[in-house]
mmCIF file of C-alpha atoms in Angstrom:
data_model
loop_
_atom_site.group_PDB
_atom_site.id
_atom_site.type_symbol
_atom_site.label_atom_id
_atom_site.label_comp_id
_atom_site.label_asym_id
_atom_site.label_seq_id
_atom_site.Cartn_x
_atom_site.Cartn_y
_atom_site.Cartn_z
ATOM 1 C CA UNK K 575 -240.428 2.119 76.738
ATOM 2 C CA UNK K 576 -237.930 -0.064 74.933
ATOM 3 C CA UNK K 577 -235.588 1.854 72.639
ATOM 4 C CA UNK K 578 -235.737 0.730 69.017
ATOM 5 C CA UNK K 579 -232.327 0.224 67.415
ATOM 6 C CA UNK K 580 -231.576 0.283 63.712
ATOM 7 C CA UNK K 581 -228.601 -1.242 61.896
ATOM 8 C CA UNK K 582 -226.538 1.159 59.804
ATOM 9 C CA UNK K 583 -223.619 -0.106 57.745
ATOM 10 C CA UNK K 584 -220.608 2.203 57.555
ATOM 11 C CA UNK K 585 -218.112 1.904 54.695
ATOM 12 C CA UNK K 586 -214.582 3.340 54.795
ATOM 13 C CA UNK K 587 -212.566 4.302 51.742
ATOM 14 C CA UNK K 588 -208.979 5.221 50.925
ATOM 15 C CA UNK K 589 -206.700 5.596 53.962
ATOM 16 C CA UNK K 590 -209.704 5.648 56.288
ATOM 17 C CA UNK K 591 -209.563 1.858 55.891
ATOM 18 C CA UNK K 592 -206.065 1.968 57.409
ATOM 19 C CA UNK K 593 -207.129 4.260 60.242
ATOM 20 C CA UNK K 594 -210.058 2.033 61.182
ATOM 21 C CA UNK K 595 -208.351 -1.225 60.166
ATOM 22 C CA UNK K 596 -211.524 -2.324 58.406
ATOM 23 C CA UNK K 597 -213.496 -1.703 55.231
ATOM 24 C CA UNK K 598 -216.870 -1.532 56.928
ATOM 25 C CA UNK K 599 -218.731 -1.963 60.167
ATOM 26 C CA UNK K 600 -222.320 -2.028 61.365
ATOM 27 C CA UNK K 601 -223.611 0.380 63.993
ATOM 28 C CA UNK K 602 -226.659 -0.303 66.130
ATOM 29 C CA UNK K 603 -228.138 3.145 66.611
ATOM 30 C CA UNK K 604 -231.306 4.408 68.281
ATOM 31 C CA UNK K 605 -234.048 5.213 65.799
ATOM 32 C CA UNK K 606 -233.970 8.944 65.043
ATOM 33 C CA UNK K 607 -230.149 9.206 65.091
ATOM 34 C CA UNK K 608 -228.856 11.751 62.608
ATOM 35 C CA UNK K 609 -225.667 11.595 60.539
ATOM 36 C CA UNK K 610 -223.750 13.926 62.847
ATOM 37 C CA UNK K 611 -224.563 11.781 65.875
ATOM 38 C CA UNK K 612 -223.542 8.653 63.971
ATOM 39 C CA UNK K 613 -220.219 10.304 63.100
ATOM 40 C CA UNK K 614 -219.607 10.941 66.809
ATOM 41 C CA UNK K 615 -220.232 7.273 67.550
ATOM 42 C CA UNK K 616 -217.789 6.299 64.789
ATOM 43 C CA UNK K 617 -215.107 8.628 66.175
ATOM 44 C CA UNK K 618 -215.557 7.084 69.632
ATOM 45 C CA UNK K 619 -215.273 3.607 68.162
ATOM 46 C CA UNK K 620 -212.296 4.527 65.956
ATOM 47 C CA UNK K 621 -210.316 7.261 67.777
ATOM 48 C CA UNK K 622 -207.882 7.678 64.853
ATOM 49 C CA UNK K 623 -210.803 9.135 62.872
ATOM 50 C CA UNK K 624 -210.957 12.060 65.302
ATOM 51 C CA UNK K 625 -208.029 13.856 63.682
ATOM 52 C CA UNK K 626 -209.733 13.555 60.277
ATOM 53 C CA UNK K 627 -212.882 15.235 61.590
ATOM 54 C CA UNK K 628 -212.508 18.385 59.470
ATOM 55 C CA UNK K 629 -211.560 16.606 56.278
ATOM 56 C CA UNK K 630 -214.053 13.752 56.358
ATOM 57 C CA UNK K 631 -216.582 13.563 53.552
ATOM 58 C CA UNK K 632 -219.739 11.662 54.406
ATOM 59 C CA UNK K 633 -222.344 10.199 52.097
ATOM 60 C CA UNK K 634 -225.538 8.327 52.823
ATOM 61 C CA UNK K 635 -226.051 5.694 50.172
ATOM 62 C CA UNK K 636 -224.810 7.548 47.058
ATOM 63 C CA UNK K 637 -225.621 11.125 48.099
ATOM 64 C CA UNK K 638 -223.952 13.839 50.124
ATOM 65 C CA UNK K 639 -226.519 14.780 52.756
ATOM 66 C CA UNK K 640 -226.824 17.352 55.539
ATOM 67 C CA UNK K 641 -225.424 16.437 58.955
ATOM 68 C CA UNK K 642 -228.944 16.541 60.406
ATOM 69 C CA UNK K 643 -230.151 13.810 58.025
ATOM 70 C CA UNK K 644 -232.101 11.266 60.071
ATOM 71 C CA UNK K 645 -230.784 7.798 59.327
ATOM 72 C CA UNK K 646 -233.193 5.095 58.295
ATOM 73 C CA UNK K 647 -232.742 1.341 58.626
ATOM 74 C CA UNK K 648 -230.972 -0.053 55.596
ATOM 75 C CA UNK K 649 -229.151 3.146 54.694
ATOM 76 C CA UNK K 650 -225.387 3.015 54.414
ATOM 77 C CA UNK K 651 -222.940 5.683 55.489
ATOM 78 C CA UNK K 652 -219.721 6.032 53.496
ATOM 79 C CA UNK K 653 -216.789 7.981 54.909
ATOM 80 C CA UNK K 654 -213.757 9.100 52.965
ATOM 81 C CA UNK K 655 -211.071 11.769 52.708
ATOM 82 C CA UNK K 656 -211.171 14.551 50.079
ATOM 83 C CA UNK K 657 -211.560 13.127 46.593
ATOM 84 C CA UNK K 658 -208.770 13.147 43.995
ATOM 85 C CA UNK K 659 -210.153 12.078 40.630
ATOM 86 C CA UNK K 660 -208.393 12.953 37.398
ATOM 87 C CA UNK D 1052 -227.809 15.164 25.763
ATOM 88 C CA UNK D 1053 -226.187 11.824 25.033
ATOM 89 C CA UNK D 1054 -223.883 10.611 27.758
ATOM 90 C CA UNK D 1055 -221.504 7.776 28.407
ATOM 91 C CA UNK D 1056 -219.713 7.385 31.749
ATOM 92 C CA UNK D 1057 -217.323 4.502 32.205
ATOM 93 C CA UNK D 1058 -214.931 3.296 34.879
ATOM 94 C CA UNK D 1059 -212.380 0.846 33.591
ATOM 95 C CA UNK D 1060 -209.377 -1.186 34.676
ATOM 96 C CA UNK D 1061 -208.231 -1.279 31.050
ATOM 97 C CA UNK D 1062 -205.940 1.289 29.392
ATOM 98 C CA UNK D 1063 -207.682 4.215 27.726
ATOM 99 C CA UNK D 1064 -207.139 3.887 23.970
ATOM 100 C CA UNK D 1065 -207.758 7.329 22.577
ATOM 101 C CA UNK D 1066 -207.736 6.249 18.930
ATOM 102 C CA UNK D 1067 -210.558 3.757 19.580
ATOM 103 C CA UNK D 1068 -212.612 6.347 21.433
ATOM 104 C CA UNK D 1069 -212.153 8.851 18.626
ATOM 105 C CA UNK D 1070 -213.099 6.204 16.053
ATOM 106 C CA UNK D 1071 -216.387 5.653 17.925
ATOM 107 C CA UNK D 1072 -217.301 9.342 17.856
ATOM 108 C CA UNK D 1073 -220.842 10.187 16.780
ATOM 109 C CA UNK D 1074 -222.040 13.726 16.153
ATOM 110 C CA UNK D 1075 -224.803 15.443 14.233
ATOM 111 C CA UNK D 1076 -224.236 17.790 11.319
ATOM 112 C CA UNK D 1077 -225.172 20.830 13.431
ATOM 113 C CA UNK D 1078 -222.203 20.392 15.763
ATOM 114 C CA UNK D 1079 -219.140 22.585 15.287
ATOM 115 C CA UNK D 1080 -216.943 21.781 18.295
ATOM 116 C CA UNK D 1081 -215.391 18.644 19.727
ATOM 117 C CA UNK D 1082 -213.303 19.252 22.809
ATOM 118 C CA UNK D 1083 -211.508 16.339 24.341
ATOM 119 C CA UNK D 1084 -209.276 16.190 27.359
ATOM 120 C CA UNK D 1085 -206.877 13.549 28.487
ATOM 121 C CA UNK D 1086 -205.489 13.559 32.025
ATOM 122 C CA UNK D 1087 -202.077 11.892 32.215
ATOM 123 C CA UNK D 1088 -200.244 10.453 35.215
ATOM 124 C CA UNK D 1089 -197.199 12.628 35.921
ATOM 125 C CA UNK D 1090 -193.863 11.254 37.111
ATOM 126 C CA UNK D 1091 -193.788 13.667 40.054
ATOM 127 C CA UNK D 1092 -196.307 13.409 42.883
ATOM 128 C CA UNK D 1093 -196.017 15.005 46.320
ATOM 129 C CA UNK D 1094 -192.469 16.066 45.388
ATOM 130 C CA UNK D 1095 -191.371 12.475 44.797
ATOM 131 C CA UNK D 1096 -190.810 10.318 41.729
ATOM 132 C CA UNK D 1097 -193.499 7.767 41.114
ATOM 133 C CA UNK D 1098 -193.923 4.933 38.644
ATOM 134 C CA UNK D 1099 -197.709 4.703 38.750
ATOM 135 C CA UNK D 1100 -200.863 5.670 40.600
ATOM 136 C CA UNK D 1101 -203.334 3.174 41.938
ATOM 137 C CA UNK D 1102 -206.806 4.692 41.575
ATOM 138 C CA UNK D 1103 -209.444 3.596 44.067
ATOM 139 C CA UNK D 1104 -213.095 4.360 43.355
ATOM 140 C CA UNK D 1105 -216.426 3.962 45.094
ATOM 141 C CA UNK D 1106 -217.806 2.797 41.761
ATOM 142 C CA UNK D 1107 -221.553 3.131 42.303
ATOM 143 C CA UNK D 1108 -221.260 6.579 43.810
ATOM 144 C CA UNK D 1109 -218.788 7.683 41.132
ATOM 145 C CA UNK D 1110 -221.285 6.842 38.397
ATOM 146 C CA UNK D 1111 -224.124 8.517 40.302
ATOM 147 C CA UNK D 1112 -222.183 11.690 41.048
ATOM 148 C CA UNK D 1113 -220.961 11.983 37.446
ATOM 149 C CA UNK D 1114 -224.579 11.567 36.365
ATOM 150 C CA UNK D 1115 -225.639 14.446 38.643
ATOM 151 C CA UNK D 1116 -222.838 16.642 37.271
ATOM 152 C CA UNK D 1117 -223.902 15.870 33.700
ATOM 153 C CA UNK D 1118 -227.507 16.710 34.607
ATOM 154 C CA UNK D 1119 -226.303 20.144 35.700
ATOM 155 C CA UNK D 1120 -224.241 20.566 32.529
ATOM 156 C CA UNK D 1121 -227.323 19.730 30.487
ATOM 157 C CA UNK D 1122 -229.173 22.564 32.233
ATOM 158 C CA UNK D 1123 -226.389 25.094 31.667
ATOM 159 C CA UNK D 1124 -224.952 24.487 28.190
ATOM 160 C CA UNK D 1125 -226.302 23.272 24.817
ATOM 161 C CA UNK D 1126 -224.170 20.139 24.708
ATOM 162 C CA UNK D 1127 -225.022 17.302 22.300
ATOM 163 C CA UNK D 1128 -222.849 14.619 23.844
ATOM 164 C CA UNK D 1129 -220.409 13.878 26.654
ATOM 165 C CA UNK D 1130 -218.274 10.772 26.922
ATOM 166 C CA UNK D 1131 -216.125 10.188 29.973
ATOM 167 C CA UNK D 1132 -213.765 7.363 30.883
ATOM 168 C CA UNK D 1133 -211.900 7.184 34.199
ATOM 169 C CA UNK D 1134 -209.336 4.524 35.002
ATOM 170 C CA UNK D 1135 -209.280 2.549 38.217
ATOM 171 C CA UNK D 1136 -206.503 0.288 39.412
ATOM 172 C CA UNK D 1137 -202.889 0.873 38.463
ATOM 173 C CA UNK D 1138 -202.156 3.555 35.870
ATOM 174 C CA UNK D 1139 -198.503 3.949 34.865
ATOM 175 C CA UNK D 1140 -196.705 7.261 34.371
ATOM 176 C CA UNK D 1141 -197.503 8.752 30.967
ATOM 177 C CA UNK D 1142 -200.746 6.787 30.673
ATOM 178 C CA UNK D 1143 -204.154 8.434 30.586
ATOM 179 C CA UNK D 1144 -206.213 8.236 33.765
ATOM 180 C CA UNK D 1145 -209.108 10.325 32.498
ATOM 181 C CA UNK D 1146 -210.583 10.997 29.077
ATOM 182 C CA UNK D 1147 -213.461 13.376 28.410
ATOM 183 C CA UNK D 1148 -215.094 14.405 25.154
ATOM 184 C CA UNK D 1149 -217.628 17.226 24.905
ATOM 185 C CA UNK D 1150 -219.475 17.914 21.645
ATOM 186 C CA UNK D 1151 -221.387 21.142 21.148
ATOM 187 C CA UNK D 1152 -222.388 23.615 18.417
ATOM 188 C CA UNK D 1153 -219.617 26.088 19.350
ATOM 189 C CA UNK D 1154 -216.247 25.905 21.114
ATOM 190 C CA UNK D 1155 -217.055 28.161 24.087
ATOM 191 C CA UNK D 1156 -219.614 25.858 25.643
ATOM 192 C CA UNK D 1157 -217.499 22.777 24.945
ATOM 193 C CA UNK D 1158 -214.480 24.268 26.752
ATOM 194 C CA UNK D 1159 -216.560 25.678 29.613
ATOM 195 C CA UNK D 1160 -218.519 22.479 30.208
ATOM 196 C CA UNK D 1161 -215.388 20.314 30.117
ATOM 197 C CA UNK D 1162 -213.557 22.575 32.570
ATOM 198 C CA UNK D 1163 -216.576 22.700 34.887
ATOM 199 C CA UNK D 1164 -217.013 18.942 34.764
ATOM 200 C CA UNK D 1165 -213.399 18.387 35.848
ATOM 201 C CA UNK D 1166 -213.657 21.038 38.596
ATOM 202 C CA UNK D 1167 -216.812 19.409 39.973
ATOM 203 C CA UNK D 1168 -215.309 15.927 39.713
ATOM 204 C CA UNK D 1169 -212.440 17.062 41.921
ATOM 205 C CA UNK D 1170 -214.903 18.237 44.570
ATOM 206 C CA UNK D 1171 -217.394 15.394 44.757
ATOM 207 C CA UNK D 1172 -216.634 12.268 42.730
ATOM 208 C CA UNK D 1173 -215.244 9.627 45.125
ATOM 209 C CA UNK D 1174 -211.997 8.559 43.519
ATOM 210 C CA UNK D 1175 -208.644 8.519 45.353
ATOM 211 C CA UNK D 1176 -205.055 8.330 44.233
ATOM 212 C CA UNK D 1177 -202.491 6.039 45.833
ATOM 213 C CA UNK D 1178 -199.101 6.860 44.318
ATOM 214 C CA UNK D 1179 -196.675 3.998 43.798
ATOM 215 C CA UNK D 1180 -193.256 5.491 44.433
ATOM 216 C CA UNK D 1181 -190.068 4.511 42.648
ATOM 217 C CA UNK D 1182 -187.711 2.739 45.006
ATOM 218 C CA UNK D 1183 -184.574 4.667 45.896
ATOM 219 C CA UNK D 1184 -181.501 2.468 46.383
#
């Protein structure tokens, strides 16, 4: 059976833009991929993100979600370091 | 609870914000906080901080925080302004006003809001260091 792929946009903020050398990218992921699996794909694609593994905050659209959140077509992942407002 | 959340590239003018204050006759406490850019950051002298924000998520996350405040304290109004872009030393990067019947809830809610902001509101600081000759 042919695997169905979905497009997921990934946005990078703060110095993650420097580590990845881009502001965003689009992943083509198998339907049913969760956030944690998507993060692994991102770390493979951008090895410099590996060392930020423990301090990466991840949001889907505008919400912080659990790592087992199943991604749906059209959703956007945003990745960034710890926040520093104020 | 009335609320106003604003991200702005423009300087925060405290006198204008205070002039726009609205409160009912039952309120007995106005607590406002201004966060100022310090000259020292990461042990070095800076001239400014460039604030980067994920605007849409900032507004959403502040909204969620204010929803929780509304559940916890009897607050009449919260106004919040956060700068983005370049903010010079001694300028305000954050301004918050909390209006409530009594001081305790105004102080507590303001403190909690700032604590939560520092955990989950996507804003980042990029210090602009003073050049050393």
